CSV table of C-alpha atoms in Angstrom, one decimal:
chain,number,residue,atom,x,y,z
A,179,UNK,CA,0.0,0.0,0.0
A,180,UNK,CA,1.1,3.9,-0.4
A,181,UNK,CA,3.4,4.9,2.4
A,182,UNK,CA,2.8,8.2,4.1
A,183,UNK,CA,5.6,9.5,6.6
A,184,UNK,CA,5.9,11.7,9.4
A,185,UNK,CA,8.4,13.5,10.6
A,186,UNK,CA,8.9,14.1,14.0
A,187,UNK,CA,7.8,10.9,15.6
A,188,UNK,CA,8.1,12.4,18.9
A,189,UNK,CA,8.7,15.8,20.3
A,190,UNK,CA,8.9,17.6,23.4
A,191,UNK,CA,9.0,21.2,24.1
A,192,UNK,CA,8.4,23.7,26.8
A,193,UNK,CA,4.8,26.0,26.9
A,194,UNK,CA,4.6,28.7,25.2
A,195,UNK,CA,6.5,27.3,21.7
A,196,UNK,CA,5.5,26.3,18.1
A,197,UNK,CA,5.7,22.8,16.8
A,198,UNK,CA,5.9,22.4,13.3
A,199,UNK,CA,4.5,18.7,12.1
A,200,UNK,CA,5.5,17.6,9.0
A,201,UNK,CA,3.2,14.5,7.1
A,202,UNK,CA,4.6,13.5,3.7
A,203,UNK,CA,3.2,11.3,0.9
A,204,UNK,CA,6.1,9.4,-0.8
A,205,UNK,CA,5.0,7.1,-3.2
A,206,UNK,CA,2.0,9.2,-4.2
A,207,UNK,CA,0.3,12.3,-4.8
A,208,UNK,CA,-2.3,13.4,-2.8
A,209,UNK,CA,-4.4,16.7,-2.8
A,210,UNK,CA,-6.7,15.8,0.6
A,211,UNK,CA,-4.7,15.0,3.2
A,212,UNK,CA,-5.8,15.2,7.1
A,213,UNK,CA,-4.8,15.7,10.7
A,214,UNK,CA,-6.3,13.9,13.3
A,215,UNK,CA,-5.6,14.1,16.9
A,216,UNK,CA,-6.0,11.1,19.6
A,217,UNK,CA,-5.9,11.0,23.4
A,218,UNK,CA,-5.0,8.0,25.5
A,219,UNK,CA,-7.6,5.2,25.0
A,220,UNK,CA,-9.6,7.4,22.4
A,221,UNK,CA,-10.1,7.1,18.9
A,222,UNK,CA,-9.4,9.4,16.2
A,223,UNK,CA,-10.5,12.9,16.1
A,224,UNK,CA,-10.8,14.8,12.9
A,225,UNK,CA,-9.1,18.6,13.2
A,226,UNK,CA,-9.0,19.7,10.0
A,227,UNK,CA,-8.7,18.7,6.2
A,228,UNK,CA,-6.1,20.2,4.0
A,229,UNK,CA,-6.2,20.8,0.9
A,230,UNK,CA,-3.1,21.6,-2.0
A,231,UNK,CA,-3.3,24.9,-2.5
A,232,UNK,CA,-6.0,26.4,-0.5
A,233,UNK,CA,-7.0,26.7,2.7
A,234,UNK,CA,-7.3,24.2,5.1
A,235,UNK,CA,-11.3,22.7,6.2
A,236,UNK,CA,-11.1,22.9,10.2
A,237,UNK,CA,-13.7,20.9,12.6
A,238,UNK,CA,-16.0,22.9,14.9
A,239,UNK,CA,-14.2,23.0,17.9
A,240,UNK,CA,-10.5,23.3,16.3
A,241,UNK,CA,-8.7,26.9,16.7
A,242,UNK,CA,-7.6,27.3,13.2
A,243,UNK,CA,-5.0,29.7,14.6
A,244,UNK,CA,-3.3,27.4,16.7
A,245,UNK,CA,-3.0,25.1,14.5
A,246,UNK,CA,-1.9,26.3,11.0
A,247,UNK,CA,-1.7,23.8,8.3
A,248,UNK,CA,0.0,24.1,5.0
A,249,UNK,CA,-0.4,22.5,2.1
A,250,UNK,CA,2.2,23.8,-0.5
A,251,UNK,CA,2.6,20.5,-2.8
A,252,UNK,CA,0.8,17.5,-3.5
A,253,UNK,CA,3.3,15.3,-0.6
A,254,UNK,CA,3.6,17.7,2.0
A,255,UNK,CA,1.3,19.4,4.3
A,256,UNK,CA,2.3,20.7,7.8
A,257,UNK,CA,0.8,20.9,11.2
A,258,UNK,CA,1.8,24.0,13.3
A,259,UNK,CA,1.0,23.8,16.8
A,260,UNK,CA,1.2,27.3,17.9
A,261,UNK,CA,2.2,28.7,21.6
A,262,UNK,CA,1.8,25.2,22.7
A,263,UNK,CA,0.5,24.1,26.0
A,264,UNK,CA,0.0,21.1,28.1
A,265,UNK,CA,-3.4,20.2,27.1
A,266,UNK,CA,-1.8,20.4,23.4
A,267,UNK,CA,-0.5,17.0,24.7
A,268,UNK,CA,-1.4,14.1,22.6
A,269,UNK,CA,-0.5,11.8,19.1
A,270,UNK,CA,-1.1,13.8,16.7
A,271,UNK,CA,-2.1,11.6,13.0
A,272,UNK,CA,-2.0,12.4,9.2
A,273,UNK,CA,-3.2,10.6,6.4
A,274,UNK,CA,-3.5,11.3,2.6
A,275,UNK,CA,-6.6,10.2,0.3
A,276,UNK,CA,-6.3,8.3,-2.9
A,277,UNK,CA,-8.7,8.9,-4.9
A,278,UNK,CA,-10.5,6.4,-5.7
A,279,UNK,CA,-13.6,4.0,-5.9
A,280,UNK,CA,-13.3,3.3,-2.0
A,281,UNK,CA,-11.5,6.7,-1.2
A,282,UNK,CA,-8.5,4.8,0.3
A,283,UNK,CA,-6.8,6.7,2.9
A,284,UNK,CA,-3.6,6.0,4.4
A,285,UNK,CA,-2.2,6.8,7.9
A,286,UNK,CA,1.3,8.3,8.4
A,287,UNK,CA,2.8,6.8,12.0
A,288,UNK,CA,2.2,9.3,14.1
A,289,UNK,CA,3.7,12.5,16.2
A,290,UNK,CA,3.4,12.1,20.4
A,291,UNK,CA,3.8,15.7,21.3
A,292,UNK,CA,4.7,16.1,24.6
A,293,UNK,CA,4.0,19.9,26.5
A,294,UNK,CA,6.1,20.5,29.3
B,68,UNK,CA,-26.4,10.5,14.3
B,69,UNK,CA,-24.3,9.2,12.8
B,70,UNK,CA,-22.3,6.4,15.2
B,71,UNK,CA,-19.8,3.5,15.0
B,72,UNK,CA,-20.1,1.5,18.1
B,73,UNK,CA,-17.4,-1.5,18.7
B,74,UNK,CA,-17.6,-4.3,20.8
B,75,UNK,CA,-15.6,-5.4,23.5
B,76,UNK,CA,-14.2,-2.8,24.7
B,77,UNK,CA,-11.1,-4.9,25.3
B,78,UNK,CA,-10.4,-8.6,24.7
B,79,UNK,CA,-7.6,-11.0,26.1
B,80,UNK,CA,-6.6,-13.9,24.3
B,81,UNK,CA,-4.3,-17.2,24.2
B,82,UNK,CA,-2.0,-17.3,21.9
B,83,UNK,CA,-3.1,-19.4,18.8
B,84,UNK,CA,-6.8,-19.0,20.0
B,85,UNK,CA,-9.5,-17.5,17.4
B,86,UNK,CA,-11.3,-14.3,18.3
B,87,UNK,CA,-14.2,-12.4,16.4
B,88,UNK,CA,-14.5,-8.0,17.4
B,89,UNK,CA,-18.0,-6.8,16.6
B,90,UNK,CA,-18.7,-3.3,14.7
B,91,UNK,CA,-22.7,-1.8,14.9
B,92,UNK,CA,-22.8,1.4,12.7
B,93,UNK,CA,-25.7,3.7,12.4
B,94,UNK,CA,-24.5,5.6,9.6
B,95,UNK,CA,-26.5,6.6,7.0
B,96,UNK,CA,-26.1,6.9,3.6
B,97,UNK,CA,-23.7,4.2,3.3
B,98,UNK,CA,-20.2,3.8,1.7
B,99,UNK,CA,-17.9,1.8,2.6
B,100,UNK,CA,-16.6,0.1,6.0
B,101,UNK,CA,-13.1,-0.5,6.7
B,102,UNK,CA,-11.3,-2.4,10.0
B,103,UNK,CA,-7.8,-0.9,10.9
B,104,UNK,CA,-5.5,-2.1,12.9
B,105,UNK,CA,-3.6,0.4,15.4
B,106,UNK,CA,-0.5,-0.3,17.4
B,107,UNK,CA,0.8,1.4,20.1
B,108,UNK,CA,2.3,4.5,19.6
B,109,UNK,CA,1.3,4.0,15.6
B,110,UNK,CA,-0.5,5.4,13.0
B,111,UNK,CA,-3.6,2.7,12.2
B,112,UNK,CA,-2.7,0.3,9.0
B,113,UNK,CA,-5.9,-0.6,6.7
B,114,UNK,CA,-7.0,-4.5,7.2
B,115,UNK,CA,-9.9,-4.3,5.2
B,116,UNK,CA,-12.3,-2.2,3.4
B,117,UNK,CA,-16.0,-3.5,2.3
B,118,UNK,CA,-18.6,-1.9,-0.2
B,119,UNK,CA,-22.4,-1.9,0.2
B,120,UNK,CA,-22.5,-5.2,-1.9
B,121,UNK,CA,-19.2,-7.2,-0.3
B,122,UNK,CA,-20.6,-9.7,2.7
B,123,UNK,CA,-16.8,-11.1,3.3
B,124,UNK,CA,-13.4,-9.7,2.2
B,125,UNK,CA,-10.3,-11.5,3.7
B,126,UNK,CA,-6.8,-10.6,4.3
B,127,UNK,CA,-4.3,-13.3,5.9
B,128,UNK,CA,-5.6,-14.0,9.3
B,129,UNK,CA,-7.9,-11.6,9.3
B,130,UNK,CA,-11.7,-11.9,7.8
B,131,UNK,CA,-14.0,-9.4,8.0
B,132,UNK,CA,-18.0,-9.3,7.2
B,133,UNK,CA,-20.4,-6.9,6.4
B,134,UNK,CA,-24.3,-7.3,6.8
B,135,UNK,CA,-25.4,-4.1,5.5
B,136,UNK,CA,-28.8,-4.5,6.6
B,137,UNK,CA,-28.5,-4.8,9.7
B,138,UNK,CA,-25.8,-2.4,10.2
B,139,UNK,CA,-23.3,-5.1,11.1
B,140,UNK,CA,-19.9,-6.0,10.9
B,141,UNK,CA,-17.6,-8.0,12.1
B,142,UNK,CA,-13.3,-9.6,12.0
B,143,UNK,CA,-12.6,-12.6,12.5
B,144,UNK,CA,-9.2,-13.5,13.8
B,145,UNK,CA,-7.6,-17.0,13.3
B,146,UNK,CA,-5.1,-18.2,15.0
B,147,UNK,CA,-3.6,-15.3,16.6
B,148,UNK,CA,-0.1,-14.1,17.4
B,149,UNK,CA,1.5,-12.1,19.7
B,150,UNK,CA,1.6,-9.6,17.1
B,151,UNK,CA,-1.4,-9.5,17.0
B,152,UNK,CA,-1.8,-7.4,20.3
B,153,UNK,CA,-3.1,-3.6,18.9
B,154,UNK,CA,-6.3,-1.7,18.8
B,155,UNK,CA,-8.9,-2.8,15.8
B,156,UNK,CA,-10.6,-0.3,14.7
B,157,UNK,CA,-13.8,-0.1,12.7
B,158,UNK,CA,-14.5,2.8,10.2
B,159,UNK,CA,-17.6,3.9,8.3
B,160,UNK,CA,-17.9,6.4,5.4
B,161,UNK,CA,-20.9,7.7,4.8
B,162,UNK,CA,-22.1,9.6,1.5
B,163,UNK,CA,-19.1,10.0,-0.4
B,164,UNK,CA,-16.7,12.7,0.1
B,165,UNK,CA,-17.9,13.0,4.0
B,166,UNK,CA,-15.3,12.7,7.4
B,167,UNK,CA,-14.6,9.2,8.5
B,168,UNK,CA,-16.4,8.3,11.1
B,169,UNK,CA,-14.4,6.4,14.1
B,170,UNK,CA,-15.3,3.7,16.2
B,171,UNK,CA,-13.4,3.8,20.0
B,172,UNK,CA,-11.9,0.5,19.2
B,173,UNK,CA,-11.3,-3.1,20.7
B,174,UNK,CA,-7.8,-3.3,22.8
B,175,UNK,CA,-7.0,-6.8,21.8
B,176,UNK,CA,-3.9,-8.7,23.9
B,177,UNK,CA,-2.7,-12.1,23.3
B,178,UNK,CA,-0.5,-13.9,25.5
B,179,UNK,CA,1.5,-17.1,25.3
């Protein structure tokens, strides 16, 4: 199946920073990708749905300010955690839709931000 | 509304034994179901994914079904591994071009 990456896998940084999240298509192009978010024991929560070349699609709920996404190419769209704080805490998930017949998507590994 | 409801919550099994996770779904319109499986610590990897008209669709160890009338699904695992140990979860698309919709998952640990 495609391969999506993310880079970093883990990251910890003090309150009050930005965290830039990078999730990467490599064997494919994709013009939807999406960031999820998941706390312990929970299951995936949408936060927004980017889009190459325009703006991102953000769920009710999501500050769209403190968390900037990028999509400048068809591989590569970014998660920016802005003036990051504890409760920013969790895994946060990409993947990047095929488009096709079943709308495949596929799940990049994860990033476990930690807020000190 | 639109809900994907997964039994057990969590399930322990011997190694080698067979196990079946159970997926309700109230999602309508219908597109497609799928069953991922989720390590810890890891993004979740695609099993399986089922139409309105496919009652069975295998991969390895791993069968799943799909009664879309009732609103049913279910994965069958056969002989399981230690591997096997991750969080299954089940996934419903509605009308097409709509958000995923996530089940909670069933924790599934097999020891030897």
């Amino acid at each position: 199946g495609a391969v999506v990456s993310q880079h970093p896998s883990r990251v910890i940084c003090k309150s009050g920073t930005s965290v830039k999240i990078e999730c990467r298509s490599l064997d494919f192009q994709a013009t939807t990708m999406f960031w999820y978010r998941q706390f312990p024991k929970q299951s995936l929560m949408l936060m927004a749905t980017s889009n190459e070349g325009s703006k991102a699609t953000y769920e009710q709920g999501v500050e769209k300010d403190k968390f900037l996404i990028n999509h400048a190419s068809l591989t590569l769209s970014t998660l920016t955690v802005t003036s990051a704080h504890p409760e920013d805490s969790s895994f946060y998930i990409c993947s990047a839709r095929i488009v096709t017949s079943t709308d495949e998507q596929f799940f990049g590994p994860g990033t476990r931000l930690t807020v000190l | 509304k639109n809900q994907v409801e997964q039994s057990p919550q969590s399930l322990i099994i011997l190694e080698g034994k067979n196990c079946t996770l159970q997926c309700n779904y109230t999602v309508s319109p219908f597109s497609n179901l799928r069953w991922y499986k989720q390590d810890t610590g890891r993004g979740p990897v695609s099993l399986t994914i089922m139409t309105f008209s496919e009652n069975t669709k295998s991969n390895g160890r791993y069968t799943a079904t799909l009664d879309a009338d009732t609103k049913q699904s279910s994965l069958h695992i056969t002989a399981s591994q230690l591997s096997d140990s991750a969080s299954y979860i089940c996934v419903v698309r509605g009308q097409a071009g709509t958000a995923l919709i996530f089940g909670k998952g069933t924790t599934l640990s097999v020891s030897s």
